[in-house]
Amino acid sequence: MPIVKSVSRAVSQLLQSSGCGCGISIVPVRCIGVSPRQVASDASFHSVSFSESDHPRVLITGGLGQLGVGLAKLLRKRFGKNNVILSDIRKPADNVFYSGPFIYADILDYKNLREIVVNNRITWLFHYSALLSAVGEANVPLARAVNITGLHNVLDIAAEHNLRLFVPSTIGAFGPTSPRDPTPDLCIQRPRTIYGVSKVHAELMGEYYHYRYGLDFRCLRYPGIISADSQPGGGTTDYAVQIFHDAIKTGKFQCNLKPDTRLPMMYIDDCLKATLEVMEAPAEALSMRTYNISAMSFTPEELAQEVQKHVPELEVTYNVDKVRQAIADSWPMNFDDRNARRDWGWKHDYDLPELVTTMFSFLGSDSRIAQAN
Ligand SMILES: NC(=O)c1ccc[n+]([C@@H]2O[C@H](COP(=O)([O-])OP(=O)(O)OC[C@H]3O[C@@H](n4cnc5c(N)ncnc54)[C@H](O)[C@@H]3O)[C@@H](O)[C@H]2O)c1
Ligand SMILES: C[C@@H](O)[C@H](N)C(=O)O
C-alpha cells in the first residue's frame, strides 16, 4: 500500500531528523507539526502556520449533501462570504453556485485537494464527504474508498498544513454491543455497517493525529439530522425527513422502519450551531476530541403523532426495509451528551414539537394546517 509505505518512511525519517529529542515510544505532539506525507521534503515550510488575521479561511468537502449548504450559509454569515469555499464532485444548483465560492474537489484526489488548500490559504476544513449508512451497505467498496481513503487524504493534508479539522461522526459509530439507552461518549464501539466502521476509524485516526502530530482535530457524533430545504443522502434516519414532504404532498407516508424504533434525532440548525461552537471552543475547554451531541429521541410512531397535530388526515403505513431496520436496531436509542454540555456549553434549541412546527413553517404547509383546524 503506497500510503502505508509513505507514512512509515516519513515517520522513520522524522524520528531520525526531528532533532526535538523525542523518543520513539512517547512522542510529544508539539514537536511534530507536520504530516507524515510531507515531513521529508519541506517540514520547515509547512511548520509555519498561517497568520489568519481575523477569520479562518474555510473549505467544506462534500458540501452539496444534506448538511453542507446550510453549514456554508452559517459560516459565511460569520466569517464573510468569500472566506468559505463549498466543494463537491457534483454540479451545484444555480442558487448554491451564485451564493458564494464553489470549487470541484474529489477527496480521493490527494494532489488536487492539497492544491486547493494551498492556493486558497485554507485554515479550517470541514470534511463532510461520505457515503451514509444505507447507501454504504449497497456499495461497500465505494464507501470504503470515500469514507476511509478519502479521510486519510484529508487528515494528511490537514496535518501538513496546520489546519483545524472538523470531521462529523454519527450515532452509527456504535453497534449492538454498545450500551444503547443511553450511549455514553466512551464505550464499546463495534458497528455492523461499513459506514459505522469508517466513522470509528475516523474518530480514532483523528484523535491519533491530534496526539501524534498535534492536529487540531474536532469531531461530533451527530444524531439523524432533519432539514427542510435539503434532502438526506441515503441513511437510516431519512424517514424522519420524508414524512414531512409526504404529509404535505400526498397525505400518505410509508415508513421503512418499525413504529417503535427509537433513534436520536436533531434539527439541522442545532447540528450546525454545535459544529460551529465546537470549532470555536478554546482548545483548553476540550477534554476530548470526539463528543456525542443530543437533542431529542423519538420513534416513527411518536413523530407521526406530532406530525398529525399539523396534518390530521396523514395516513401512515409501515413497510419495513430489512437492511435499514437491522441498522437502526443496532444504533443508540438515546445519546448521552453530558460531556459536550459540560466542556463547551452545548445546548440544543429544538425538541420534537418545535422541530415539527419549524419544518412545516419552512415547507409552507399553511393551507393544510388551515384545513386541519
Ligand atoms: N445527515 C445526517 O443525518 C448525518 C448524521 C450523522 C453524521 N453525518 C455526517 O455528516 C456529513 C455530511 O452528511 P450529509 O448528510 O450532508 O451527507 P450526504 O450524503 O447528503 O452528502 C455527502 C456528499 O459527499 C459527496 N461525495 C461523495 N464522494 C465524494 C468524493 N469522492 N469527493 C468529494 N465529495 C464526495 C457527495 O457528492 C455528497 O454531496 C457526513 O460525513 C455524514 O456522515 C450526517
Ligand atoms: C445517522 C446518520 O449518520 C445518517 N443520517 C444515516 O442514517 O446514515
Short mmCIF file of C-alpha atoms and ligand atoms in Angstrom, two decimals:
data_model
loop_
_atom_site.label_atom_id
_atom_site.label_comp_id
_atom_site.label_asym_id
_atom_site.label_seq_id
_atom_site.Cartn_x
_atom_site.Cartn_y
_atom_site.Cartn_z
CA MET A 1 0.00 0.00 0.00
CA PRO A 2 1.64 3.26 -1.10
CA ILE A 3 0.05 5.24 1.74
CA VAL A 4 1.30 2.87 4.38
CA LYS A 5 4.75 2.88 2.84
CA SER A 6 4.93 6.63 2.62
CA VAL A 7 3.67 7.05 6.16
CA SER A 8 6.17 4.62 7.59
CA ARG A 9 9.02 6.06 5.51
CA ALA A 10 8.18 9.56 6.59
CA VAL A 11 7.76 8.61 10.22
CA SER A 12 11.16 6.93 10.29
CA GLN A 13 12.75 9.95 8.61
CA LEU A 14 11.01 12.16 11.07
CA LEU A 15 12.25 10.22 14.03
CA GLN A 16 15.79 10.40 12.68
CA SER A 17 15.71 14.07 11.79
CA SER A 18 13.32 15.83 14.12
CA GLY A 19 16.05 16.88 16.49
CA CYS A 20 13.48 17.53 19.16
CA GLY A 21 14.68 14.81 21.44
CA CYS A 22 11.50 12.80 21.08
CA GLY A 23 11.70 9.15 21.89
CA ILE A 24 10.07 6.52 19.76
CA SER A 25 7.58 5.28 22.30
CA ILE A 26 6.24 8.58 23.57
CA VAL A 27 6.33 11.43 21.08
CA PRO A 28 5.35 14.84 22.41
CA VAL A 29 2.97 16.05 19.77
CA ARG A 30 4.05 19.68 19.67
CA CYS A 31 7.41 18.53 18.35
CA ILE A 32 5.73 17.29 15.20
CA GLY A 33 3.51 19.81 13.50
CA VAL A 34 3.66 18.24 10.06
CA SER A 35 2.04 15.37 8.26
CA PRO A 36 3.65 12.03 7.54
CA ARG A 37 3.48 12.60 3.78
CA GLN A 38 5.32 15.92 3.77
CA VAL A 39 7.85 15.80 6.52
CA ALA A 40 10.79 14.66 4.41
CA SER A 41 10.66 17.39 1.79
CA ASP A 42 9.60 20.64 3.32
CA ALA A 43 8.91 20.40 7.00
CA SER A 44 10.15 23.87 7.78
CA PHE A 45 7.88 25.47 5.20
CA HIS A 46 4.81 23.71 6.48
CA SER A 47 5.58 24.18 10.14
CA VAL A 48 4.94 27.90 9.67
CA SER A 49 1.31 28.48 10.49
CA PHE A 50 -0.79 31.00 8.59
CA SER A 51 -1.31 34.38 10.08
CA GLU A 52 -5.06 34.18 9.54
CA SER A 53 -5.83 37.73 10.53
CA ASP A 54 -9.35 37.70 11.85
CA HIS A 55 -11.23 35.00 10.08
CA PRO A 56 -10.46 31.44 9.17
CA ARG A 57 -10.35 30.50 5.50
CA VAL A 58 -12.74 27.59 5.27
CA LEU A 59 -13.12 24.61 2.93
CA ILE A 60 -16.14 22.30 3.15
CA THR A 61 -15.79 18.94 1.38
CA GLY A 62 -18.87 17.02 0.27
CA GLY A 63 -20.72 20.28 0.63
CA LEU A 64 -23.68 19.59 -1.67
CA GLY A 65 -25.26 16.97 0.56
CA GLN A 66 -27.93 17.43 3.21
CA LEU A 67 -25.77 19.47 5.56
CA GLY A 68 -23.07 21.32 3.62
CA VAL A 69 -25.04 24.14 2.04
CA GLY A 70 -26.58 25.10 5.40
CA LEU A 71 -23.15 24.98 7.01
CA ALA A 72 -21.72 27.25 4.32
CA LYS A 73 -24.55 29.71 4.86
CA LEU A 74 -23.92 29.81 8.61
CA LEU A 75 -20.14 30.14 8.25
CA ARG A 76 -20.42 32.82 5.57
CA LYS A 77 -22.59 34.90 7.87
CA ARG A 78 -19.91 34.65 10.50
CA PHE A 79 -16.67 34.79 8.52
CA GLY A 80 -17.66 36.52 5.29
CA LYS A 81 -18.90 35.06 2.02
CA ASN A 82 -15.54 34.78 0.31
CA ASN A 83 -13.83 33.09 3.24
CA VAL A 84 -15.94 29.94 2.92
CA ILE A 85 -15.48 27.62 -0.07
CA LEU A 86 -18.02 24.91 -0.70
CA SER A 87 -16.79 21.89 -2.66
CA ASP A 88 -18.11 18.60 -4.01
CA ILE A 89 -17.84 16.33 -7.03
CA ARG A 90 -21.37 17.14 -8.13
CA LYS A 91 -22.65 20.12 -10.07
CA PRO A 92 -24.19 22.75 -7.81
CA ALA A 93 -27.65 24.18 -8.35
CA ASP A 94 -27.69 27.79 -9.59
CA ASN A 95 -28.71 29.24 -6.23
CA VAL A 96 -25.83 27.44 -4.50
CA PHE A 97 -23.31 28.33 -7.19
CA TYR A 98 -24.16 32.03 -7.03
CA SER A 99 -24.33 32.21 -3.23
CA GLY A 100 -20.56 32.05 -2.71
CA PRO A 101 -17.34 30.34 -3.81
CA PHE A 102 -17.76 26.78 -5.09
CA ILE A 103 -14.99 24.50 -6.31
CA TYR A 104 -14.71 20.93 -7.61
CA ALA A 105 -12.86 18.78 -5.09
CA ASP A 106 -12.66 14.99 -5.15
CA ILE A 107 -11.32 13.90 -1.78
CA LEU A 108 -9.83 10.82 -3.43
CA ASP A 109 -7.52 13.09 -5.42
CA TYR A 110 -4.86 13.96 -2.87
CA LYS A 111 -2.86 16.36 -5.05
CA ASN A 112 -5.90 18.29 -6.19
CA LEU A 113 -7.11 18.62 -2.61
CA ARG A 114 -3.71 19.81 -1.47
CA GLU A 115 -3.60 22.35 -4.29
CA ILE A 116 -6.97 23.74 -3.24
CA VAL A 117 -5.85 24.07 0.36
CA VAL A 118 -2.61 25.78 -0.62
CA ASN A 119 -3.97 28.09 -3.32
CA ASN A 120 -6.85 29.25 -1.17
CA ARG A 121 -4.83 29.52 2.04
CA ILE A 122 -7.33 27.29 3.83
CA THR A 123 -7.07 27.22 7.63
CA TRP A 124 -10.24 25.36 8.66
CA LEU A 125 -11.56 22.26 6.91
CA PHE A 126 -14.99 20.74 7.45
CA HIS A 127 -14.90 17.25 5.99
CA TYR A 128 -18.45 16.32 5.05
CA SER A 129 -17.88 13.92 2.15
CA ALA A 130 -19.17 10.45 2.95
CA LEU A 131 -21.45 7.63 1.90
CA LEU A 132 -24.12 7.24 4.58
CA SER A 133 -25.32 4.04 6.23
CA ALA A 134 -27.83 2.64 3.75
CA VAL A 135 -26.02 3.62 0.54
CA GLY A 136 -22.77 2.43 2.10
CA GLU A 137 -24.19 -1.07 2.56
CA ALA A 138 -25.28 -1.01 -1.09
CA ASN A 139 -21.74 -0.19 -2.29
CA VAL A 140 -19.14 -1.22 0.27
CA PRO A 141 -16.05 -0.71 -1.95
CA LEU A 142 -17.06 2.86 -2.76
CA ALA A 143 -17.96 3.58 0.87
CA ARG A 144 -14.60 2.21 1.94
CA ALA A 145 -12.80 4.38 -0.60
CA VAL A 146 -14.65 7.61 0.13
CA ASN A 147 -15.02 7.20 3.89
CA ILE A 148 -11.62 5.71 4.66
CA THR A 149 -9.14 6.52 1.86
CA GLY A 150 -10.68 9.97 1.46
CA LEU A 151 -10.34 10.57 5.17
CA HIS A 152 -6.66 9.61 5.04
CA ASN A 153 -6.08 12.25 2.36
CA VAL A 154 -7.89 14.87 4.39
CA LEU A 155 -6.05 14.00 7.60
CA ASP A 156 -2.64 14.19 5.94
CA ILE A 157 -3.36 17.48 4.23
CA ALA A 158 -4.79 18.92 7.43
CA ALA A 159 -1.77 17.87 9.46
CA GLU A 160 0.64 19.04 6.77
CA HIS A 161 -0.92 22.50 6.51
CA ASN A 162 -1.71 23.02 10.16
CA LEU A 163 -5.47 23.13 9.61
CA ARG A 164 -8.20 22.95 12.18
CA LEU A 165 -10.16 19.91 11.02
CA PHE A 166 -13.77 19.02 11.72
CA VAL A 167 -14.96 15.52 10.84
CA PRO A 168 -18.51 14.53 11.76
CA SER A 169 -19.13 11.12 13.23
CA THR A 170 -22.53 9.62 13.93
CA ILE A 171 -24.78 7.54 16.16
CA GLY A 172 -23.87 4.90 13.57
CA ALA A 173 -20.40 4.62 15.08
CA PHE A 174 -21.96 2.40 17.75
CA GLY A 175 -23.24 -1.14 17.37
CA PRO A 176 -25.35 -3.83 19.01
CA THR A 177 -22.85 -4.43 21.80
CA SER A 178 -22.73 -0.75 22.79
CA PRO A 179 -24.97 0.41 25.63
CA ARG A 180 -27.95 1.81 23.72
CA ASP A 181 -30.01 3.68 26.27
CA PRO A 182 -28.22 5.93 26.85
CA THR A 183 -24.99 5.64 24.87
CA PRO A 184 -22.06 7.45 26.53
CA ASP A 185 -19.08 9.00 24.75
CA LEU A 186 -16.72 6.26 25.76
CA CYS A 187 -17.95 2.69 25.48
CA ILE A 188 -17.59 -0.35 23.27
CA GLN A 189 -17.92 0.50 19.55
CA ARG A 190 -18.45 -2.46 17.25
CA PRO A 191 -20.68 -1.11 14.45
CA ARG A 192 -22.04 -3.52 11.83
CA THR A 193 -22.03 -1.19 8.82
CA ILE A 194 -19.15 -0.01 6.65
CA TYR A 195 -20.35 3.49 7.44
CA GLY A 196 -20.04 2.91 11.19
CA VAL A 197 -16.70 1.16 10.85
CA SER A 198 -15.36 4.04 8.76
CA LYS A 199 -16.58 6.58 11.31
CA VAL A 200 -14.96 4.79 14.25
CA HIS A 201 -11.82 4.73 12.13
CA ALA A 202 -12.16 8.48 11.54
CA GLU A 203 -12.59 9.17 15.25
CA LEU A 204 -9.56 7.08 16.15
CA MET A 205 -7.34 8.38 13.35
CA GLY A 206 -8.24 11.98 14.12
CA GLU A 207 -7.51 11.52 17.79
CA TYR A 208 -4.29 9.73 16.96
CA TYR A 209 -3.16 12.54 14.63
CA HIS A 210 -4.02 15.01 17.36
CA TYR A 211 -1.85 13.14 19.83
CA ARG A 212 0.89 12.21 17.38
CA TYR A 213 1.16 15.25 15.11
CA GLY A 214 -0.65 17.96 17.05
CA LEU A 215 -3.50 18.09 14.53
CA ASP A 216 -6.35 20.26 15.79
CA PHE A 217 -8.97 17.59 15.17
CA ARG A 218 -12.54 18.12 16.35
CA CYS A 219 -15.38 15.66 15.94
CA LEU A 220 -19.05 15.49 16.89
CA ARG A 221 -21.20 12.41 16.69
CA TYR A 222 -24.36 13.68 15.05
CA PRO A 223 -27.77 12.07 15.55
CA GLY A 224 -30.06 11.70 12.50
CA ILE A 225 -30.41 15.21 11.10
CA ILE A 226 -33.73 16.65 9.96
CA SER A 227 -33.85 19.52 7.48
CA ALA A 228 -36.49 21.14 5.32
CA ASP A 229 -34.53 22.62 2.44
CA SER A 230 -32.09 19.78 1.72
CA GLN A 231 -32.58 16.08 1.06
CA PRO A 232 -30.89 13.31 3.05
CA GLY A 233 -28.26 11.29 1.20
CA GLY A 234 -29.30 7.67 1.83
CA GLY A 235 -29.23 6.99 5.54
CA THR A 236 -31.28 5.00 8.02
CA THR A 237 -32.83 8.10 9.56
CA ASP A 238 -34.08 9.53 6.23
CA TYR A 239 -37.69 8.58 7.03
CA ALA A 240 -37.83 11.40 9.55
CA VAL A 241 -37.36 13.93 6.74
CA GLN A 242 -39.51 12.16 4.15
CA ILE A 243 -42.59 12.10 6.39
CA PHE A 244 -42.87 15.90 6.18
CA HIS A 245 -42.71 16.01 2.40
CA ASP A 246 -45.23 13.17 2.02
CA ALA A 247 -47.58 14.66 4.60
CA ILE A 248 -47.74 17.83 2.55
CA LYS A 249 -47.69 16.34 -0.94
CA THR A 250 -49.89 13.26 -0.68
CA GLY A 251 -51.15 12.96 2.90
CA LYS A 252 -49.78 9.39 2.90
CA PHE A 253 -46.50 8.16 4.31
CA GLN A 254 -45.00 4.68 4.17
CA CYS A 255 -42.32 4.26 6.82
CA ASN A 256 -39.41 1.86 6.22
CA LEU A 257 -38.72 1.37 9.95
CA LYS A 258 -40.94 -0.29 12.58
CA PRO A 259 -43.19 2.09 14.53
CA ASP A 260 -41.32 1.60 17.82
CA THR A 261 -37.75 2.14 16.50
CA ARG A 262 -36.27 4.79 18.75
CA LEU A 263 -33.33 6.84 17.45
CA PRO A 264 -31.62 10.10 18.46
CA MET A 265 -32.51 12.95 16.09
CA MET A 266 -31.72 16.66 15.73
CA TYR A 267 -32.91 19.66 13.78
CA ILE A 268 -30.29 20.92 11.32
CA ASP A 269 -29.93 24.35 12.95
CA ASP A 270 -28.90 22.72 16.22
CA CYS A 271 -26.44 20.47 14.39
CA LEU A 272 -24.78 23.34 12.56
CA LYS A 273 -24.75 25.52 15.66
CA ALA A 274 -22.95 22.75 17.58
CA THR A 275 -20.47 22.34 14.74
CA LEU A 276 -19.51 26.00 14.76
CA GLU A 277 -19.41 26.10 18.56
CA VAL A 278 -17.05 23.17 18.90
CA MET A 279 -14.79 24.64 16.20
CA GLU A 280 -14.67 27.95 18.04
CA ALA A 281 -14.21 26.44 21.50
CA PRO A 282 -10.83 27.16 23.06
CA ALA A 283 -8.63 24.07 22.91
CA GLU A 284 -8.28 24.10 26.71
CA ALA A 285 -12.05 23.60 27.05
CA LEU A 286 -11.98 20.34 25.12
CA SER A 287 -11.31 17.44 27.44
CA MET A 288 -11.96 15.12 24.50
CA ARG A 289 -11.77 15.39 20.72
CA THR A 290 -14.91 13.38 19.87
CA TYR A 291 -18.24 14.25 21.52
CA ASN A 292 -21.79 12.93 21.38
CA ILE A 293 -24.38 15.66 20.85
CA SER A 294 -28.03 15.11 21.50
CA ALA A 295 -31.34 16.94 21.23
CA MET A 296 -34.30 14.52 21.11
CA SER A 297 -35.08 10.89 20.58
CA PHE A 298 -38.28 9.52 19.05
CA THR A 299 -39.90 6.60 17.26
CA PRO A 300 -41.70 6.80 13.89
CA GLU A 301 -44.98 6.43 15.76
CA GLU A 302 -44.21 9.38 18.03
CA LEU A 303 -43.08 11.51 15.10
CA ALA A 304 -46.22 10.61 13.14
CA GLN A 305 -48.41 11.63 16.09
CA GLU A 306 -46.69 15.00 16.28
CA VAL A 307 -46.98 15.49 12.52
CA GLN A 308 -50.67 14.58 12.68
CA LYS A 309 -51.22 17.53 15.01
CA HIS A 310 -50.50 19.63 11.91
CA VAL A 311 -51.85 17.28 9.25
CA PRO A 312 -54.54 15.17 10.98
CA GLU A 313 -55.52 13.36 7.78
CA LEU A 314 -51.99 11.94 7.33
CA GLU A 315 -52.13 8.16 6.84
CA VAL A 316 -49.05 6.27 7.99
CA THR A 317 -48.31 2.69 6.99
CA TYR A 318 -45.26 0.56 7.64
CA ASN A 319 -43.27 -1.43 5.08
CA VAL A 320 -40.08 -2.37 6.86
CA ASP A 321 -36.79 -2.34 4.96
CA LYS A 322 -34.77 -5.19 6.47
CA VAL A 323 -31.38 -3.57 5.91
CA ARG A 324 -32.34 -0.25 7.47
CA GLN A 325 -34.22 -1.92 10.33
CA ALA A 326 -31.22 -4.08 11.23
CA ILE A 327 -29.03 -0.98 11.22
CA ALA A 328 -31.45 1.03 13.35
CA ASP A 329 -31.80 -1.84 15.83
CA SER A 330 -28.05 -1.74 16.40
CA TRP A 331 -27.84 2.02 16.98
CA PRO A 332 -28.25 4.09 20.16
CA MET A 333 -31.79 4.86 21.29
CA ASN A 334 -30.68 7.80 23.42
CA PHE A 335 -27.42 9.68 23.34
CA ASP A 336 -25.61 10.84 26.47
CA ASP A 337 -24.02 14.20 25.63
CA ARG A 338 -23.19 15.46 29.11
CA ASN A 339 -19.50 15.98 28.24
CA ALA A 340 -20.34 18.37 25.39
CA ARG A 341 -22.72 20.27 27.66
CA ARG A 342 -20.09 20.50 30.39
CA ASP A 343 -16.99 21.25 28.31
CA TRP A 344 -18.14 23.78 25.74
CA GLY A 345 -21.67 24.64 26.80
CA TRP A 346 -23.61 22.65 24.21
CA LYS A 347 -27.36 23.20 24.48
CA HIS A 348 -29.98 22.29 21.89
CA ASP A 349 -32.85 24.62 20.97
CA TYR A 350 -35.26 22.21 19.26
CA ASP A 351 -37.30 19.43 20.85
CA LEU A 352 -39.85 17.40 18.89
CA PRO A 353 -42.77 19.91 18.91
CA GLU A 354 -40.55 22.84 17.85
CA LEU A 355 -38.92 20.67 15.19
CA VAL A 356 -42.25 19.72 13.64
CA THR A 357 -43.64 23.25 13.75
CA THR A 358 -40.47 24.62 12.20
CA MET A 359 -40.42 22.01 9.43
CA PHE A 360 -43.99 22.81 8.46
CA SER A 361 -43.41 26.52 8.50
CA PHE A 362 -40.43 26.05 6.16
CA LEU A 363 -42.24 23.66 3.88
CA GLY A 364 -45.19 26.02 3.59
CA SER A 365 -47.94 23.75 4.81
CA ASP A 366 -50.15 26.61 5.87
CA SER A 367 -53.02 25.57 3.67
CA ARG A 368 -53.10 22.05 5.08
CA ILE A 369 -52.79 23.27 8.64
CA ALA A 370 -55.61 25.71 7.99
CA GLN A 371 -57.75 22.88 6.59
CA ALA A 372 -56.93 20.75 9.61
CA ASN A 373 -58.06 23.39 12.03
N1 LIG B 1 -27.26 13.80 7.64
C1 LIG B 1 -27.19 13.12 8.78
O1 LIG B 1 -28.22 12.72 9.35
C2 LIG B 1 -25.86 12.84 9.39
C3 LIG B 1 -25.82 12.25 10.66
C4 LIG B 1 -24.58 11.94 11.20
C5 LIG B 1 -23.41 12.27 10.54
N2 LIG B 1 -23.50 12.85 9.32
C6 LIG B 1 -22.25 13.14 8.63
O2 LIG B 1 -22.23 14.48 8.17
C7 LIG B 1 -21.56 14.55 6.91
C8 LIG B 1 -22.46 15.23 5.90
O3 LIG B 1 -23.65 14.48 5.82
P1 LIG B 1 -24.73 14.72 4.69
O4 LIG B 1 -26.00 14.21 5.23
O5 LIG B 1 -24.65 16.08 4.16
O6 LIG B 1 -24.21 13.65 3.61
P2 LIG B 1 -24.73 13.49 2.10
O7 LIG B 1 -24.69 12.04 1.77
O8 LIG B 1 -26.01 14.20 1.91
O9 LIG B 1 -23.60 14.27 1.27
C9 LIG B 1 -22.31 13.76 1.16
C10 LIG B 1 -21.64 14.45 -0.01
O10 LIG B 1 -20.37 13.83 -0.22
C11 LIG B 1 -20.09 13.93 -1.58
N3 LIG B 1 -19.05 13.00 -2.03
C12 LIG B 1 -19.14 11.69 -2.30
N4 LIG B 1 -17.98 11.22 -2.77
C13 LIG B 1 -17.11 12.27 -2.77
C14 LIG B 1 -15.75 12.43 -3.17
N5 LIG B 1 -15.04 11.40 -3.67
N6 LIG B 1 -15.19 13.64 -3.02
C15 LIG B 1 -15.90 14.69 -2.55
N7 LIG B 1 -17.18 14.59 -2.17
C16 LIG B 1 -17.79 13.40 -2.29
C17 LIG B 1 -21.43 13.64 -2.27
O11 LIG B 1 -21.46 14.13 -3.60
C18 LIG B 1 -22.41 14.33 -1.34
O12 LIG B 1 -22.77 15.60 -1.81
C19 LIG B 1 -21.19 13.12 6.54
O13 LIG B 1 -19.86 12.88 6.87
C20 LIG B 1 -22.09 12.27 7.40
O14 LIG B 1 -21.52 11.04 7.74
C21 LIG B 1 -24.69 13.14 8.72
C1 LIG B 2 -27.40 8.88 11.39
C2 LIG B 2 -26.64 9.31 10.19
O1 LIG B 2 -25.31 9.04 10.27
C3 LIG B 2 -27.24 9.17 8.84
N1 LIG B 2 -28.39 10.02 8.75
C4 LIG B 2 -27.62 7.76 8.49
O2 LIG B 2 -28.73 7.39 8.78
O3 LIG B 2 -26.83 7.05 7.94
#
